[in-house]
PDB file of C-alpha atoms and ligand atoms in Angstrom:
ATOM      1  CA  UNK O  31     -12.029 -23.051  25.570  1.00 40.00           C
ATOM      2  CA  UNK O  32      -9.353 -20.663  24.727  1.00 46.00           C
ATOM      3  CA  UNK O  33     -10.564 -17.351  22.768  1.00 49.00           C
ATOM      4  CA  UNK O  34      -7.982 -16.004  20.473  1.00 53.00           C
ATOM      5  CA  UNK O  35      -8.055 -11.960  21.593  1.00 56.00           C
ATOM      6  CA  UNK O  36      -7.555  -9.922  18.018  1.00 58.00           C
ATOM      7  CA  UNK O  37      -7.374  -6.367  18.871  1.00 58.00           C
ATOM      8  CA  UNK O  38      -6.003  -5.408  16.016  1.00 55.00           C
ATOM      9  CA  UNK O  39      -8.825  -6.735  13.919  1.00 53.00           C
ATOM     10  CA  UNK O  40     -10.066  -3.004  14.231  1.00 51.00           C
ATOM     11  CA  UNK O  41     -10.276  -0.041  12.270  1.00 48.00           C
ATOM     12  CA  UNK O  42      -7.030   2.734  12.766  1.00 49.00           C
ATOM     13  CA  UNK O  43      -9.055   5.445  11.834  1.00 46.00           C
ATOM     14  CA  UNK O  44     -13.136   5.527  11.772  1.00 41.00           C
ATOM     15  CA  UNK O  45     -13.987   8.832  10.945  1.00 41.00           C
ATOM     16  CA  UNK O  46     -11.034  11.025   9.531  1.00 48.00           C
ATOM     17  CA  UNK O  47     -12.430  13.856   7.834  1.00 48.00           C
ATOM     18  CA  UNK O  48     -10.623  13.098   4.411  1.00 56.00           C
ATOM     19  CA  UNK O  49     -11.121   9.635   3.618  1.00 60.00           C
ATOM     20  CA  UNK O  50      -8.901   9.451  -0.136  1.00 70.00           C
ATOM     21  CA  UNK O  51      -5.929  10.350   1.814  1.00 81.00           C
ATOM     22  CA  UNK O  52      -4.300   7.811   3.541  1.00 91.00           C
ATOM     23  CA  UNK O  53      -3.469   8.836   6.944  1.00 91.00           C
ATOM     24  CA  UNK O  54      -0.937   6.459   7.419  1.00 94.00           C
ATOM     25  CA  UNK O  55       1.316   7.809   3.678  1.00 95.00           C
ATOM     26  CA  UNK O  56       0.496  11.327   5.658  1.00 94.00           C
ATOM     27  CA  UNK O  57       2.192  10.200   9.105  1.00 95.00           C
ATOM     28  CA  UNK O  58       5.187   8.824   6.959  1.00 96.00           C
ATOM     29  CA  UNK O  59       5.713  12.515   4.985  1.00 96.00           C
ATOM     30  CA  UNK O  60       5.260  14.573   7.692  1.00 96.00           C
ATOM     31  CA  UNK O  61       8.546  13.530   9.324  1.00 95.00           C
ATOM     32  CA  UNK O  62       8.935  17.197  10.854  1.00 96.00           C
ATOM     33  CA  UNK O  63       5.376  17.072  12.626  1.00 96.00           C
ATOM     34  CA  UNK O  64       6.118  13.077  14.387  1.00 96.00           C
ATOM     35  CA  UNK O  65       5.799  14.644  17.972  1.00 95.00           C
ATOM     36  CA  UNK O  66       2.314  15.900  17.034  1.00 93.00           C
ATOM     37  CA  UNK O  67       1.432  12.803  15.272  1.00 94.00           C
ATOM     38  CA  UNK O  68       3.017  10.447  18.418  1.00 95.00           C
ATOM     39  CA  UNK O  69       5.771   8.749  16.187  1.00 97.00           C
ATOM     40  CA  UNK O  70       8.365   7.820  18.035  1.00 97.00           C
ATOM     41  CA  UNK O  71      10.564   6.071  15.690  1.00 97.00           C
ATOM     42  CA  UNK O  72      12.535   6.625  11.805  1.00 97.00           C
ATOM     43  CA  UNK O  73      14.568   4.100  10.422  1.00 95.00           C
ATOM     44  CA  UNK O  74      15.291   2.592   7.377  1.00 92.00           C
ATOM     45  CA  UNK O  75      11.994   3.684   5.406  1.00 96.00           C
ATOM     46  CA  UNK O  76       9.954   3.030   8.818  1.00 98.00           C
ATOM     47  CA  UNK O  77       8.482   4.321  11.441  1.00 98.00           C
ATOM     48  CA  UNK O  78       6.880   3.386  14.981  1.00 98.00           C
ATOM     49  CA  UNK O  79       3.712   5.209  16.307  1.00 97.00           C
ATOM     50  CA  UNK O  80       0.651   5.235  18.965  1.00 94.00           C
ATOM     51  CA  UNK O  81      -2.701   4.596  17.759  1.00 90.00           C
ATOM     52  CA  UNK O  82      -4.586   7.167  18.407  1.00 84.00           C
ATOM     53  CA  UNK O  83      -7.417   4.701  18.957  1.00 80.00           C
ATOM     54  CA  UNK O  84      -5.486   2.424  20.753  1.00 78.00           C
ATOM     55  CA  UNK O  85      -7.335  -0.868  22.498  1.00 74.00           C
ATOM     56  CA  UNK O  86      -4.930   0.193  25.778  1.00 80.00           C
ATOM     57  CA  UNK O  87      -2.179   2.735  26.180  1.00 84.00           C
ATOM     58  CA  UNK O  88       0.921   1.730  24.435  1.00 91.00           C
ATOM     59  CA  UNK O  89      -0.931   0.444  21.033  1.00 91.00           C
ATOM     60  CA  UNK O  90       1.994   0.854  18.856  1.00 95.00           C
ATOM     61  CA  UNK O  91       2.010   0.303  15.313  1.00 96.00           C
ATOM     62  CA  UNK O  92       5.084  -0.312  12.776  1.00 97.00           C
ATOM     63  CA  UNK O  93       4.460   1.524   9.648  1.00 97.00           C
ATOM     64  CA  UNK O  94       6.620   1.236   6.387  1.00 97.00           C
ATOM     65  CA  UNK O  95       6.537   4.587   4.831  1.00 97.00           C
ATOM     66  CA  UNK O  96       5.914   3.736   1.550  1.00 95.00           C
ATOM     67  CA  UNK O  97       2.214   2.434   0.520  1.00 95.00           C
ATOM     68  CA  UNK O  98       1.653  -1.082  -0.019  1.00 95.00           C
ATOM     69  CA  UNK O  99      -0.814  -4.200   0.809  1.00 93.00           C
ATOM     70  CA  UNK O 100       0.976  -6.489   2.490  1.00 94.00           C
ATOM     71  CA  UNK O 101       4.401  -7.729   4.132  1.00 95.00           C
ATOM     72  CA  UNK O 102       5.514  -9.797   0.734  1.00 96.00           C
ATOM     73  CA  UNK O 103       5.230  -6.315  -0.996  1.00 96.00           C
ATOM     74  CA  UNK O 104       8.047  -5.097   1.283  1.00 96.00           C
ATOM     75  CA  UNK O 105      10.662  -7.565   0.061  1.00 96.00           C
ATOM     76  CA  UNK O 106      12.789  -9.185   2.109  1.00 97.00           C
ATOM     77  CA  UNK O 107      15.278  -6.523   3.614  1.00 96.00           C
ATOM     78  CA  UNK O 108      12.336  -4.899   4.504  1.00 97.00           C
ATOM     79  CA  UNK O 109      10.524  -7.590   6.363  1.00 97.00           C
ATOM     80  CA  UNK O 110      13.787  -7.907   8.402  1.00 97.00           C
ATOM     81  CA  UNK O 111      13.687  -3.993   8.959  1.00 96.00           C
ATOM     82  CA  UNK O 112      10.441  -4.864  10.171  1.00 96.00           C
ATOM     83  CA  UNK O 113      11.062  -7.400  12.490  1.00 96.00           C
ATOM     84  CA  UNK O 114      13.847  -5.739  13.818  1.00 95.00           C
ATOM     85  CA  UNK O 115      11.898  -2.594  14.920  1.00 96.00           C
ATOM     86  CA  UNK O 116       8.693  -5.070  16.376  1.00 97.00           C
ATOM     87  CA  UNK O 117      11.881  -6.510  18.599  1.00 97.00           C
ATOM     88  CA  UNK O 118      12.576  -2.897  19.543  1.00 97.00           C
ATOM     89  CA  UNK O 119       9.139  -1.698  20.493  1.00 98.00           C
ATOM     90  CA  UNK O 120       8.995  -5.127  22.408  1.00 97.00           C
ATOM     91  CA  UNK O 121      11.868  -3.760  24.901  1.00 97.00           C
ATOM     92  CA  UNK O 122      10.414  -0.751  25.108  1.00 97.00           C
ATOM     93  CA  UNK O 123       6.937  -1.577  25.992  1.00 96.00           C
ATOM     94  CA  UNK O 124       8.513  -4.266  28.275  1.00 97.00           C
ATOM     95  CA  UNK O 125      10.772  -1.457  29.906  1.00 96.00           C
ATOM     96  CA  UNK O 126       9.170   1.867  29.280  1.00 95.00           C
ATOM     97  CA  UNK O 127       5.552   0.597  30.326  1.00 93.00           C
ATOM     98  CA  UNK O 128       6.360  -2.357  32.479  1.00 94.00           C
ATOM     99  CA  UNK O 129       3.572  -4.747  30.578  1.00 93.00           C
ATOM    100  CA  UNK O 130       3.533  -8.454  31.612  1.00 92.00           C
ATOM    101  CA  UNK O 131       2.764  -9.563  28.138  1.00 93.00           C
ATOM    102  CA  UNK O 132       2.520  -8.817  24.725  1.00 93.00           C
ATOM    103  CA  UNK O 133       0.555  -8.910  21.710  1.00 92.00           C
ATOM    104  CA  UNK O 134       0.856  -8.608  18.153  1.00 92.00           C
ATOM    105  CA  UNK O 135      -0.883  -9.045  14.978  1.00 91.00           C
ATOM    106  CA  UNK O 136      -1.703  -7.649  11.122  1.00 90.00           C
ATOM    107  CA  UNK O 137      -4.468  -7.387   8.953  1.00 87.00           C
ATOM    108  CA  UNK O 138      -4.086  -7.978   4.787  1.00 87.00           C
ATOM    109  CA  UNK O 139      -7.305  -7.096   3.046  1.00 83.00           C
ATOM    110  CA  UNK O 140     -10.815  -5.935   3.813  1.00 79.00           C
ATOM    111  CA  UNK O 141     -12.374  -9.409   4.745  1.00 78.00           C
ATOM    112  CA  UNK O 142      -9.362  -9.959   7.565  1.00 75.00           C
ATOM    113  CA  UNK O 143     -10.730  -6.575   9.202  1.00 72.00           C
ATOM    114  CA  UNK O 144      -7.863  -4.443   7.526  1.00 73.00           C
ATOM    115  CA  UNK O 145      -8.611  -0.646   8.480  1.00 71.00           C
ATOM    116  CA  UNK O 146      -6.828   0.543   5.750  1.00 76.00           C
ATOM    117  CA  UNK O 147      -6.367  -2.355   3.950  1.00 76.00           C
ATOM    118  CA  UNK O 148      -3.827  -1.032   1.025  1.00 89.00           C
ATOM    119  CA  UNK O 149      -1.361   0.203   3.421  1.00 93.00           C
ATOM    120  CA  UNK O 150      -0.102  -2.787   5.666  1.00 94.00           C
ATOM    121  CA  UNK O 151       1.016  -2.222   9.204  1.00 94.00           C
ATOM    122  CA  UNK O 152       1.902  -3.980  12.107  1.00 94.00           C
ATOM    123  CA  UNK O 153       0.249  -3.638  16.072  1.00 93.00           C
ATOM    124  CA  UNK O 154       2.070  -5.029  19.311  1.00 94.00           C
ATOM    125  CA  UNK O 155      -0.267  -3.879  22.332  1.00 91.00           C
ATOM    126  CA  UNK O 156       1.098  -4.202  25.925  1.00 92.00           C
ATOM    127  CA  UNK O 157      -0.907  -6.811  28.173  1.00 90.00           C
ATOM    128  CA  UNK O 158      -1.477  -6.745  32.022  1.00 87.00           C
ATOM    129  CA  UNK O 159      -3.211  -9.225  33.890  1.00 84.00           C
ATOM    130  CA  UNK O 160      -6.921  -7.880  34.359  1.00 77.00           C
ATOM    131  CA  UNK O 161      -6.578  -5.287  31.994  1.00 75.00           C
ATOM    132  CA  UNK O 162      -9.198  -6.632  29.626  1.00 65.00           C
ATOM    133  CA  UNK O 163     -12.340  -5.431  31.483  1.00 55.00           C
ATOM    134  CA  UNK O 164     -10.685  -1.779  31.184  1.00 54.00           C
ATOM    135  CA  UNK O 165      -9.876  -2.607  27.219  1.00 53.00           C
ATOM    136  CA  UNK O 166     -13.389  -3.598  26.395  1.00 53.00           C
ATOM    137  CA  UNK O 167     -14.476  -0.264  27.557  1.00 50.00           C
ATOM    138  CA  UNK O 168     -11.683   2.107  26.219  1.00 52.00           C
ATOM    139  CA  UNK O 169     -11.889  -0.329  22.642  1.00 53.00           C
ATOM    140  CA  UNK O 170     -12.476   1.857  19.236  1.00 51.00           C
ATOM    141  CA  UNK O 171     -12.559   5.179  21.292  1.00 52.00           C
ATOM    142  CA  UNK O 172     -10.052   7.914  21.416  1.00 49.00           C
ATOM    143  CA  UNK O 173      -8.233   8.536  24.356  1.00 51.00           C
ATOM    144  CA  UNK O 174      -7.701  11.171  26.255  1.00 54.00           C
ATOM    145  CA  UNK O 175      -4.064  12.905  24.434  1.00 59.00           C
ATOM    146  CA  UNK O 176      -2.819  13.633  28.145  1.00 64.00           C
ATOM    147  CA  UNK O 177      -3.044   9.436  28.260  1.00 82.00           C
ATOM    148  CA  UNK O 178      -1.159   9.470  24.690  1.00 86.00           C
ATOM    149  CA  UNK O 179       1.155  12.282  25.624  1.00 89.00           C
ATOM    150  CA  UNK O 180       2.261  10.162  29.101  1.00 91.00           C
ATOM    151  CA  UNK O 181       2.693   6.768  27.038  1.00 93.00           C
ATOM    152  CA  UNK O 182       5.058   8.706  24.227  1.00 95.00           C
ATOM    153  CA  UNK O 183       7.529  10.349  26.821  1.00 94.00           C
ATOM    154  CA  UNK O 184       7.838   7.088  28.781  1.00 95.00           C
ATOM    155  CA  UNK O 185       8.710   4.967  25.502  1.00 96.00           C
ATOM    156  CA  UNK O 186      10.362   7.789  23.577  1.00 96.00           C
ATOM    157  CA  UNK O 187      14.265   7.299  25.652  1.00 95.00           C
ATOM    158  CA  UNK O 188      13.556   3.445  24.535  1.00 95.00           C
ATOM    159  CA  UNK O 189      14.064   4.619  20.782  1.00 94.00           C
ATOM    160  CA  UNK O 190      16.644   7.310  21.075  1.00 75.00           C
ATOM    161  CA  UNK O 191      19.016   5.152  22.708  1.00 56.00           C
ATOM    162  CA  UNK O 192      19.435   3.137  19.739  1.00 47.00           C
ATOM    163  CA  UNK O 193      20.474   5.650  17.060  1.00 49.00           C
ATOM    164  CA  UNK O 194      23.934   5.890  19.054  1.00 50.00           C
ATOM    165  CA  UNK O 195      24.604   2.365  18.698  1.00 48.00           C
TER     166      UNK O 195
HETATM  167 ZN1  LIG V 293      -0.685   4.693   2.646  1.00 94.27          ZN
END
C-alpha cells in the first residue's frame, strides 16, 4: 500500500511570540529585511521563501503578499503568477540543490491542517531517495540557520537570473 507523504500538512509557525500578527503579511511588508527573513524571491505581488521549520532543507514556500484564504481568492492572473513562480522554484531546487524529486502541496482551512489558515500559501520540498528517515527526525523543529543560510545562497543565483530576462 502506497502512503500519500503530506509534509505540508504542518504548522509554519508553532510558537511565534505574537500570535494576532500574521507572520506571513509581516514577511510580505518587510521587503527591505528578505535576506534576514530567507526570501529569495519578489514578483508580481509574490514572494518565495524557506521555512524556517522546514521538513528538509530547501522547504520553500510561495507566498502572495496580500492576505487571503485560498487560491480562488487570488483570481486568475494571480493563480498563473503562482504557478509560474512554483515552475521557478522547481528549477532551482532541481539545479541549486540537486534533489531527485519533488513535492508540493497546500492547505485551505483549519480541518485540512492549515497553519495559518487565512493566509494561503504554497510548499514544494526537495526529495532524495532515503531522505525520509532524516525528515522524520528534523520534522516540526527548527534548523540550525547555518543549514538555512547554506540552502538560501545555493538557490538565491536560481532567482536573480530571471529578473534580466
Ligand atoms: Zn497574512
Amino acid at each position: 500500500m502506497n502512503h500519500l507523504w503530506a509534509p505540508w500538512r504542518h504548522s509554519y509557525i508553532t510558537a511565534e511570540e505574537n500570535p494576532d500578527e500574521c507572520v506571513l503579511c509581516t514577511i510580505g511588508r518587510e521587503s527591505d529585511r528578505d535576506a534576514d527573513n530567507f526570501v529569495l524571491y519578489r514578483e508580481n505581488g509574490f514572494y518565495v521563501v524557506l521555512n524556517r521549520y522546514p521538513y528538509i532543507n530547501g522547504h520553500l514556500m510561495i507566498v502572495p503578499e496580500k492576505h487571503v484564504p485560498d487560491l480562488r481568492a487570488l483570481g486568475s492572473d494571480g493563480q498563473m503568477a503562482m504557478m509560474s513562480l512554483i515552475a521557478m522554484c522547481e528549477t532551482a531546487l532541481a539545479e541549486g540543490l540537486g534533489c531527485m524529486g519533488m513535492n508540493g502541496g497546500w492547505n485551505v482551512g483549519n480541518c485540512a491542517g492549515a497553519g495559518i489558515p487565512g493566509h494561503i500559501h504554497m510548499h514544494l520540498l526537495p526529495r532524495w531517495s532515503g531522505d525520509v528517515n532524516f525528515m522524520t527526525t528534523v520534522g516540526g523543529t527548527r534548523v540550525m540557520s547555518a543549514s538555512l543560510e547554506d540552502s538560501y545562497r545555493s538557490l538565491l543565483p536560481y532567482f536573480r537570473g530571471e529578473e534580466d530576462d
